[in-house]
Amino acid sequence: MTEHAGLRRRTVLKTAAAVTVLSGPALPARTLAADVVKIGLPVALTGPIGGIGEQMKRACEFWGKQVNAKGGLLGKKIEFVTQDTTGNPANAVRSVQEMVERDGIRLITCVVASNEALAIVPKLAGWDTIFISGDNGDGRLTAESLVPNFFRPNTSGPMGTRAVALWLRESKLTKFYGLGMDYAWGHNSMDVFQNEVKKAGRQFLGAVFSPTGTKDFSTYITKIRQSGADACYLVLAGDDNNAFLSQAKQYRLSDKVQLLTELVDEMSLKAVGEAAVGMVGGSRYTPTYDSPENKAFIAAWQAEYNRLPMMFEGDQYQSCVVLQAGVEKANSFDTAKIRSALEGLKLTSVKGPLEMRACDHQAAEQGFVVKVVEKPGTKDLVPQVIATYPADKITPPCNKMEYTD
């Protein structure tokens, strides 16, 4: 070897060593770029629904860590590409566009708001990308706005509303009022609730809608009190839900009006404390559901975080499990093959058995109704299951948001 060639070799080796130092430990061959699958998380991490986004992101990362520990997804290490959308539909579309064009992403999940999802879905075919919902509730996503590359393993807004409506048929409540967030999910769920109340032969007295980010609910609380309703149905989430419940406690609203909600979220229970006691609502996931799959999930989650999983964490985790099952059934990362594999997919997860219906890409799954109570011997609040309804009772007909009975 000539001196010149030796210098070149030493230079290459030094350069490689420097890259290794700058980049951290060298990855084994099986985890290099060719053996990585990137999954996009266009998630709201700041803003009024940022707390929900944090839950969902945490669930994705927990699932990814589990899969990677067992050899990856089809032998590929899962890596997440995360962008904060702030809950803004335009930001969500821009984030996914960048993920597709810059990172070659063909799988996305963890979108928080339904209006973000509604903005994304028309572009999925052009991006050749599969969107697995982890939270989005608007019924239109599996009805009039359905596109082939969208799948919803989570409980939809109409399904959560339906579970509560079935419970109220057995209650003594007769007159209802509603308060929802003034965007797609709020209006969609309130429409379903109104129809369900009327079908049950009860009175729906009206509803009001508050802009996302509302901090002062005093005028809304006054309207609820003046309506003469004996129950108020809430379609609120995140900071908005916390603000309302705290102020409702100050006004002693629950002394005269039973508070019902589509979603009982443990994050809100921790934030508002006793202001939530006695509230009845739906739950898209509950750690109190007794099944081997849920027990295993809870044990692993507690080992990692030293607490029980919260609702949005369990719901998003199930969506990740469905994504994994679809890819493994397809034995491919090809979009068309994954889409075909997901249609009709059946599995049992942390919420029990589900089927991804081919007709509308909605998971048929059971629904829970819970009541917020104090855990015996503590001041901790827990969502205690008071009713469970089978999939055929809460899942609407294909491509529909309404129920026939």
Short mmCIF file of C-alpha atoms in Angstrom, two decimals:
data_model
loop_
_atom_site.label_atom_id
_atom_site.label_comp_id
_atom_site.label_asym_id
_atom_site.label_seq_id
_atom_site.Cartn_x
_atom_site.Cartn_y
_atom_site.Cartn_z
CA MET A 1 0.00 0.00 0.00
CA THR A 2 1.39 3.42 -0.94
CA GLU A 3 1.75 6.18 1.65
CA HIS A 4 -0.93 8.18 -0.23
CA ALA A 5 -3.36 5.27 -0.13
CA GLY A 6 -2.63 4.71 3.56
CA LEU A 7 -3.41 8.35 4.30
CA ARG A 8 -6.71 8.05 2.45
CA ARG A 9 -7.62 4.93 4.43
CA ARG A 10 -6.75 6.56 7.76
CA THR A 11 -8.80 9.62 6.77
CA VAL A 12 -11.83 7.47 5.96
CA LEU A 13 -11.54 5.59 9.25
CA LYS A 14 -11.22 8.83 11.24
CA THR A 15 -14.23 10.29 9.45
CA ALA A 16 -16.29 7.18 10.19
CA ALA A 17 -15.28 7.30 13.83
CA ALA A 18 -16.25 10.95 14.04
CA VAL A 19 -19.67 10.21 12.56
CA THR A 20 -20.14 7.42 15.11
CA VAL A 21 -19.29 9.79 17.97
CA LEU A 22 -21.62 12.49 16.66
CA SER A 23 -24.49 10.13 15.96
CA GLY A 24 -24.25 7.93 19.04
CA PRO A 25 -23.63 4.18 19.13
CA ALA A 26 -23.54 2.48 15.77
CA LEU A 27 -26.80 0.67 15.02
CA PRO A 28 -26.68 -3.02 14.20
CA ALA A 29 -27.22 -3.83 10.55
CA ARG A 30 -30.87 -4.87 11.02
CA THR A 31 -31.83 -1.38 12.34
CA LEU A 32 -30.25 0.72 9.63
CA ALA A 33 -32.48 2.91 7.44
CA ALA A 34 -33.53 0.06 5.17
CA ASP A 35 -34.79 -1.85 8.22
CA VAL A 36 -36.83 0.99 9.72
CA VAL A 37 -40.52 1.72 9.21
CA LYS A 38 -41.54 5.29 9.95
CA ILE A 39 -45.02 6.05 11.26
CA GLY A 40 -46.33 9.60 11.28
CA LEU A 41 -47.87 11.19 14.37
CA PRO A 42 -49.44 14.52 13.35
CA VAL A 43 -50.67 15.21 16.88
CA ALA A 44 -51.86 18.26 18.82
CA LEU A 45 -49.40 18.63 21.70
CA THR A 46 -50.16 22.25 22.55
CA GLY A 47 -53.39 24.22 22.74
CA PRO A 48 -56.70 23.30 24.41
CA ILE A 49 -56.52 19.62 23.37
CA GLY A 50 -52.78 19.23 23.93
CA GLY A 51 -53.31 17.07 27.01
CA ILE A 52 -55.24 14.55 24.93
CA GLY A 53 -52.49 14.56 22.31
CA GLU A 54 -49.87 13.84 24.98
CA GLN A 55 -51.87 10.79 26.09
CA MET A 56 -52.17 9.49 22.55
CA LYS A 57 -48.50 10.07 21.73
CA ARG A 58 -47.49 8.26 24.91
CA ALA A 59 -49.62 5.26 23.95
CA CYS A 60 -48.01 5.10 20.50
CA GLU A 61 -44.53 5.23 21.95
CA PHE A 62 -45.38 2.53 24.51
CA TRP A 63 -46.72 0.27 21.76
CA GLY A 64 -43.71 0.96 19.55
CA LYS A 65 -41.33 0.07 22.37
CA GLN A 66 -43.16 -3.22 22.91
CA VAL A 67 -43.07 -4.16 19.23
CA ASN A 68 -39.42 -3.19 18.81
CA ALA A 69 -38.46 -5.30 21.85
CA LYS A 70 -39.95 -8.31 20.04
CA GLY A 71 -38.08 -7.77 16.78
CA GLY A 72 -40.04 -4.93 15.20
CA LEU A 73 -42.89 -4.75 12.71
CA LEU A 74 -42.19 -7.33 9.99
CA GLY A 75 -38.62 -7.24 11.23
CA LYS A 76 -38.32 -3.46 10.90
CA LYS A 77 -37.72 -1.12 13.81
CA ILE A 78 -40.59 1.32 14.34
CA GLU A 79 -39.65 5.00 14.36
CA PHE A 80 -42.14 7.79 14.90
CA VAL A 81 -42.06 11.12 13.10
CA THR A 82 -43.98 13.59 15.28
CA GLN A 83 -45.24 17.07 14.49
CA ASP A 84 -47.36 19.31 16.72
CA THR A 85 -50.46 20.38 14.79
CA THR A 86 -51.83 22.50 17.70
CA GLY A 87 -55.25 21.10 16.74
CA ASN A 88 -55.38 23.22 13.58
CA PRO A 89 -56.66 21.46 10.42
CA ALA A 90 -54.35 23.41 8.08
CA ASN A 91 -51.37 22.52 10.25
CA ALA A 92 -52.43 18.88 10.26
CA VAL A 93 -52.59 18.71 6.46
CA ARG A 94 -49.24 20.47 6.13
CA SER A 95 -47.65 18.13 8.68
CA VAL A 96 -48.78 14.97 6.90
CA GLN A 97 -47.73 16.41 3.53
CA GLU A 98 -44.22 16.95 4.90
CA MET A 99 -44.13 13.47 6.41
CA VAL A 100 -45.11 11.89 3.11
CA GLU A 101 -42.78 13.92 0.91
CA ARG A 102 -39.79 14.20 3.24
CA ASP A 103 -39.89 10.92 5.14
CA GLY A 104 -41.74 8.62 2.74
CA ILE A 105 -44.38 7.86 5.39
CA ARG A 106 -47.32 5.67 4.39
CA LEU A 107 -48.87 5.09 7.83
CA ILE A 108 -50.25 7.80 10.12
CA THR A 109 -52.17 7.80 13.40
CA CYS A 110 -52.57 9.91 16.56
CA VAL A 111 -54.62 12.75 15.01
CA VAL A 112 -56.57 14.32 17.88
CA ALA A 113 -59.35 16.52 16.50
CA SER A 114 -62.06 15.38 14.08
CA ASN A 115 -61.83 18.59 12.06
CA GLU A 116 -58.15 17.78 11.49
CA ALA A 117 -59.09 14.28 10.35
CA LEU A 118 -61.78 15.60 8.02
CA ALA A 119 -59.19 17.89 6.41
CA ILE A 120 -56.68 15.05 5.99
CA VAL A 121 -58.82 12.24 4.57
CA PRO A 122 -59.49 13.70 1.09
CA LYS A 123 -55.74 13.72 0.43
CA LEU A 124 -54.93 10.17 1.54
CA ALA A 125 -55.28 8.61 -1.92
CA GLY A 126 -52.90 11.13 -3.47
CA TRP A 127 -50.42 10.50 -0.67
CA ASP A 128 -50.91 6.70 -0.94
CA THR A 129 -51.12 6.69 2.87
CA ILE A 130 -53.18 4.74 5.42
CA PHE A 131 -54.73 6.75 8.29
CA ILE A 132 -55.55 4.72 11.43
CA SER A 133 -57.72 6.82 13.74
CA GLY A 134 -56.90 6.71 17.43
CA ASP A 135 -59.51 9.13 18.74
CA ASN A 136 -61.50 10.89 16.01
CA GLY A 137 -65.18 10.79 16.85
CA ASP A 138 -67.07 12.54 14.03
CA GLY A 139 -69.47 10.01 12.53
CA ARG A 140 -68.98 11.38 9.02
CA LEU A 141 -65.50 9.86 8.85
CA THR A 142 -67.05 6.41 8.43
CA ALA A 143 -70.15 7.67 6.63
CA GLU A 144 -70.40 10.45 4.03
CA SER A 145 -66.72 11.44 4.31
CA LEU A 146 -65.31 7.89 4.22
CA VAL A 147 -62.31 7.30 1.95
CA PRO A 148 -60.70 3.90 1.26
CA ASN A 149 -57.49 4.62 3.19
CA PHE A 150 -59.15 5.66 6.47
CA PHE A 151 -59.89 3.17 9.27
CA ARG A 152 -61.37 3.84 12.72
CA PRO A 153 -60.58 1.20 15.39
CA ASN A 154 -61.73 3.58 18.13
CA THR A 155 -65.28 4.13 19.36
CA SER A 156 -66.89 6.90 17.32
CA GLY A 157 -68.83 9.84 18.73
CA PRO A 158 -72.19 8.37 17.69
CA MET A 159 -71.25 5.06 19.34
CA GLY A 160 -70.31 6.75 22.62
CA THR A 161 -73.49 8.77 22.50
CA ARG A 162 -75.52 5.66 21.72
CA ALA A 163 -74.17 3.87 24.81
CA VAL A 164 -75.19 6.79 27.05
CA ALA A 165 -78.59 6.98 25.30
CA LEU A 166 -79.25 3.29 25.94
CA TRP A 167 -78.44 3.82 29.61
CA LEU A 168 -80.73 6.85 29.92
CA ARG A 169 -83.65 4.79 28.55
CA GLU A 170 -83.43 2.83 31.79
CA SER A 171 -83.12 5.96 33.94
CA LYS A 172 -85.80 8.26 35.37
CA LEU A 173 -84.43 11.31 33.53
CA THR A 174 -86.96 12.90 31.19
CA LYS A 175 -85.81 16.37 30.08
CA PHE A 176 -82.43 17.01 28.47
CA TYR A 177 -80.29 19.96 27.41
CA GLY A 178 -76.93 19.90 25.65
CA LEU A 179 -73.59 21.72 25.61
CA GLY A 180 -70.99 20.87 22.98
CA MET A 181 -67.78 22.22 21.52
CA ASP A 182 -68.48 24.29 18.42
CA TYR A 183 -66.77 22.11 15.83
CA ALA A 184 -67.40 18.90 13.91
CA TRP A 185 -67.33 16.40 16.77
CA GLY A 186 -69.48 18.53 19.10
CA HIS A 187 -72.27 19.10 16.56
CA ASN A 188 -72.21 15.53 15.23
CA SER A 189 -72.51 13.88 18.64
CA MET A 190 -75.17 16.33 19.82
CA ASP A 191 -77.30 15.59 16.74
CA VAL A 192 -77.10 11.87 17.50
CA PHE A 193 -77.97 12.45 21.16
CA GLN A 194 -80.96 14.61 20.29
CA ASN A 195 -82.35 11.92 17.99
CA GLU A 196 -81.76 9.21 20.58
CA VAL A 197 -83.58 11.23 23.26
CA LYS A 198 -86.59 11.70 21.00
CA LYS A 199 -86.67 8.01 20.08
CA ALA A 200 -86.70 7.19 23.79
CA GLY A 201 -89.83 9.33 24.20
CA ARG A 202 -88.03 11.97 26.28
CA GLN A 203 -87.78 15.75 25.79
CA PHE A 204 -84.77 17.45 24.22
CA LEU A 205 -85.02 21.12 25.21
CA GLY A 206 -82.16 22.51 23.15
CA ALA A 207 -78.39 22.85 22.97
CA VAL A 208 -75.67 25.49 22.94
CA PHE A 209 -72.16 25.28 21.49
CA SER A 210 -69.02 26.93 22.86
CA PRO A 211 -65.95 27.88 20.78
CA THR A 212 -62.89 25.71 21.35
CA GLY A 213 -60.76 27.33 24.04
CA THR A 214 -63.66 28.85 25.99
CA LYS A 215 -62.59 29.72 29.53
CA ASP A 216 -65.73 31.37 30.95
CA PHE A 217 -68.80 29.11 30.88
CA SER A 218 -70.98 31.20 33.18
CA THR A 219 -73.47 32.20 30.45
CA TYR A 220 -73.74 28.58 29.28
CA ILE A 221 -74.35 27.38 32.83
CA THR A 222 -77.09 29.98 33.22
CA LYS A 223 -78.79 28.72 30.06
CA ILE A 224 -78.62 25.14 31.31
CA ARG A 225 -80.19 26.09 34.64
CA GLN A 226 -82.91 28.14 32.98
CA SER A 227 -83.80 25.37 30.52
CA GLY A 228 -85.59 23.35 33.17
CA ALA A 229 -83.71 20.19 32.17
CA ASP A 230 -83.04 17.49 34.71
CA ALA A 231 -79.93 16.36 32.79
CA CYS A 232 -77.35 18.05 30.56
CA TYR A 233 -75.35 16.16 27.93
CA LEU A 234 -71.78 17.40 27.46
CA VAL A 235 -69.62 16.98 24.39
CA LEU A 236 -66.49 18.65 25.74
CA ALA A 237 -62.84 17.65 25.99
CA GLY A 238 -59.49 18.89 27.22
CA ASP A 239 -59.17 22.31 28.82
CA ASP A 240 -62.73 23.21 27.82
CA ASN A 241 -64.14 20.27 29.76
CA ASN A 242 -62.03 21.10 32.80
CA ALA A 243 -63.10 24.75 32.80
CA PHE A 244 -66.78 23.88 32.52
CA LEU A 245 -66.76 21.26 35.29
CA SER A 246 -64.86 23.55 37.67
CA GLN A 247 -67.30 26.41 37.09
CA ALA A 248 -70.33 24.10 37.25
CA LYS A 249 -69.14 23.07 40.72
CA GLN A 250 -68.96 26.72 41.78
CA TYR A 251 -72.52 27.31 40.57
CA ARG A 252 -73.69 24.04 42.20
CA LEU A 253 -75.15 22.98 38.86
CA SER A 254 -75.03 19.27 39.65
CA ASP A 255 -77.34 19.83 42.65
CA LYS A 256 -80.22 20.30 40.20
CA VAL A 257 -78.97 18.81 36.92
CA GLN A 258 -77.49 15.38 36.26
CA LEU A 259 -74.35 15.83 34.17
CA LEU A 260 -73.96 13.35 31.34
CA THR A 261 -70.98 13.22 29.01
CA GLU A 262 -69.90 11.35 25.93
CA LEU A 263 -66.39 10.93 27.37
CA VAL A 264 -65.20 10.42 30.93
CA ASP A 265 -61.49 11.17 30.77
CA GLU A 266 -59.26 10.48 33.78
CA MET A 267 -57.11 13.49 32.90
CA SER A 268 -60.10 15.73 33.57
CA LEU A 269 -60.91 13.86 36.77
CA LYS A 270 -57.45 14.62 38.09
CA ALA A 271 -57.75 18.26 37.05
CA VAL A 272 -61.18 19.04 38.51
CA GLY A 273 -61.39 16.62 41.44
CA GLU A 274 -64.71 16.39 43.26
CA ALA A 275 -66.38 18.62 40.64
CA ALA A 276 -66.73 15.47 38.53
CA VAL A 277 -68.22 13.19 41.22
CA GLY A 278 -71.54 11.70 40.13
CA MET A 279 -71.09 12.43 36.42
CA VAL A 280 -72.24 9.64 34.11
CA GLY A 281 -70.82 9.12 30.65
CA GLY A 282 -69.36 6.92 27.99
CA SER A 283 -65.84 5.59 28.03
CA ARG A 284 -63.88 4.57 24.95
CA TYR A 285 -61.54 2.59 27.17
CA THR A 286 -61.58 1.76 30.87
CA PRO A 287 -58.87 0.02 32.92
CA THR A 288 -61.67 -1.58 34.96
CA TYR A 289 -62.66 -3.83 32.03
CA ASP A 290 -61.85 -7.41 33.09
CA SER A 291 -60.14 -9.42 30.36
CA PRO A 292 -56.78 -11.18 29.94
CA GLU A 293 -55.68 -8.76 27.20
CA ASN A 294 -56.51 -5.70 29.28
CA LYS A 295 -54.87 -7.12 32.39
CA ALA A 296 -51.66 -7.77 30.46
CA PHE A 297 -51.73 -4.26 29.01
CA ILE A 298 -52.32 -2.70 32.43
CA ALA A 299 -49.50 -4.69 34.05
CA ALA A 300 -47.02 -3.62 31.36
CA TRP A 301 -48.23 -0.02 31.50
CA GLN A 302 -47.93 0.16 35.29
CA ALA A 303 -44.42 -1.27 35.11
CA GLU A 304 -43.50 1.54 32.71
CA TYR A 305 -45.41 4.50 34.19
CA ASN A 306 -46.36 3.42 37.73
CA ARG A 307 -50.04 4.25 37.16
CA LEU A 308 -53.12 2.99 35.33
CA PRO A 309 -53.59 3.89 31.66
CA MET A 310 -56.08 6.67 30.95
CA MET A 311 -58.91 6.58 28.44
CA PHE A 312 -57.20 8.16 25.44
CA GLU A 313 -54.09 6.08 26.12
CA GLY A 314 -56.02 2.81 26.05
CA ASP A 315 -58.03 3.86 23.00
CA GLN A 316 -54.96 4.88 20.98
CA TYR A 317 -53.08 1.76 22.08
CA GLN A 318 -55.85 -0.41 20.64
CA SER A 319 -55.62 1.48 17.35
CA CYS A 320 -51.90 0.76 17.23
CA VAL A 321 -52.59 -2.94 17.83
CA VAL A 322 -55.02 -2.92 14.91
CA LEU A 323 -52.43 -1.18 12.71
CA GLN A 324 -49.91 -3.85 13.64
CA ALA A 325 -52.37 -6.67 12.94
CA GLY A 326 -53.20 -5.21 9.52
CA VAL A 327 -49.55 -4.93 8.51
CA GLU A 328 -48.74 -8.42 9.76
CA LYS A 329 -51.77 -9.93 8.01
CA ALA A 330 -50.74 -8.18 4.78
CA ASN A 331 -47.12 -9.22 5.35
CA SER A 332 -46.28 -6.01 3.56
CA PHE A 333 -46.04 -2.24 3.92
CA ASP A 334 -47.80 -1.77 0.60
CA THR A 335 -50.81 0.53 1.09
CA ALA A 336 -53.24 -1.50 -1.02
CA LYS A 337 -52.29 -4.74 0.70
CA ILE A 338 -52.67 -3.21 4.17
CA ARG A 339 -56.04 -1.75 3.22
CA SER A 340 -57.24 -5.16 2.03
CA ALA A 341 -55.92 -6.86 5.17
CA LEU A 342 -57.66 -4.41 7.49
CA GLU A 343 -61.07 -4.87 5.88
CA GLY A 344 -62.84 -7.56 7.87
CA LEU A 345 -59.96 -7.95 10.33
CA LYS A 346 -61.02 -9.55 13.63
CA LEU A 347 -59.07 -9.54 16.87
CA THR A 348 -59.44 -9.25 20.63
CA SER A 349 -57.69 -6.34 22.29
CA VAL A 350 -57.80 -4.27 25.49
CA LYS A 351 -61.49 -3.43 25.00
CA GLY A 352 -62.59 -6.90 24.00
CA PRO A 353 -63.40 -8.36 20.57
CA LEU A 354 -63.66 -6.11 17.53
CA GLU A 355 -64.16 -6.39 13.81
CA MET A 356 -62.96 -3.79 11.31
CA ARG A 357 -66.01 -3.70 9.06
CA ALA A 358 -65.20 -3.78 5.37
CA CYS A 359 -68.33 -1.77 4.54
CA ASP A 360 -67.33 1.44 6.35
CA HIS A 361 -63.98 0.80 8.07
CA GLN A 362 -65.52 1.30 11.53
CA ALA A 363 -64.61 -1.13 14.29
CA ALA A 364 -67.65 -2.90 15.67
CA GLU A 365 -66.90 -3.09 19.39
CA GLN A 366 -68.66 -2.97 22.74
CA GLY A 367 -69.34 0.26 24.62
CA PHE A 368 -69.04 1.20 28.27
CA VAL A 369 -71.01 3.60 30.46
CA VAL A 370 -69.29 4.70 33.66
CA LYS A 371 -70.07 6.78 36.72
CA VAL A 372 -67.45 8.91 38.45
CA VAL A 373 -67.08 7.79 42.07
CA GLU A 374 -64.54 8.16 44.83
CA LYS A 375 -62.28 5.16 45.26
CA PRO A 376 -63.00 3.62 48.68
CA GLY A 377 -60.56 4.78 51.33
CA THR A 378 -59.06 7.48 49.12
CA LYS A 379 -59.90 10.78 47.52
CA ASP A 380 -59.05 9.39 44.09
CA LEU A 381 -61.80 9.41 41.49
CA VAL A 382 -62.44 6.39 39.29
CA PRO A 383 -64.78 5.74 36.35
CA GLN A 384 -66.81 2.78 37.62
CA VAL A 385 -68.48 0.72 34.88
CA ILE A 386 -72.26 0.72 35.38
CA ALA A 387 -73.30 -0.67 32.00
CA THR A 388 -71.72 -2.51 29.07
CA TYR A 389 -73.41 -2.75 25.68
CA PRO A 390 -72.49 -5.23 22.92
CA ALA A 391 -71.16 -4.14 19.55
CA ASP A 392 -74.40 -4.84 17.72
CA LYS A 393 -76.22 -2.38 20.00
CA ILE A 394 -73.85 0.58 19.76
CA THR A 395 -72.31 0.28 16.29
CA PRO A 396 -74.50 2.05 13.71
CA PRO A 397 -75.52 0.49 10.39
CA CYS A 398 -72.80 0.67 7.73
CA ASN A 399 -72.03 4.19 6.52
CA LYS A 400 -74.61 5.63 8.92
CA MET A 401 -74.56 7.87 11.98
CA GLU A 402 -78.10 7.16 13.16
CA TYR A 403 -79.74 4.08 14.65
CA THR A 404 -82.99 2.46 13.58
CA ASP A 405 -84.27 1.40 17.02
#
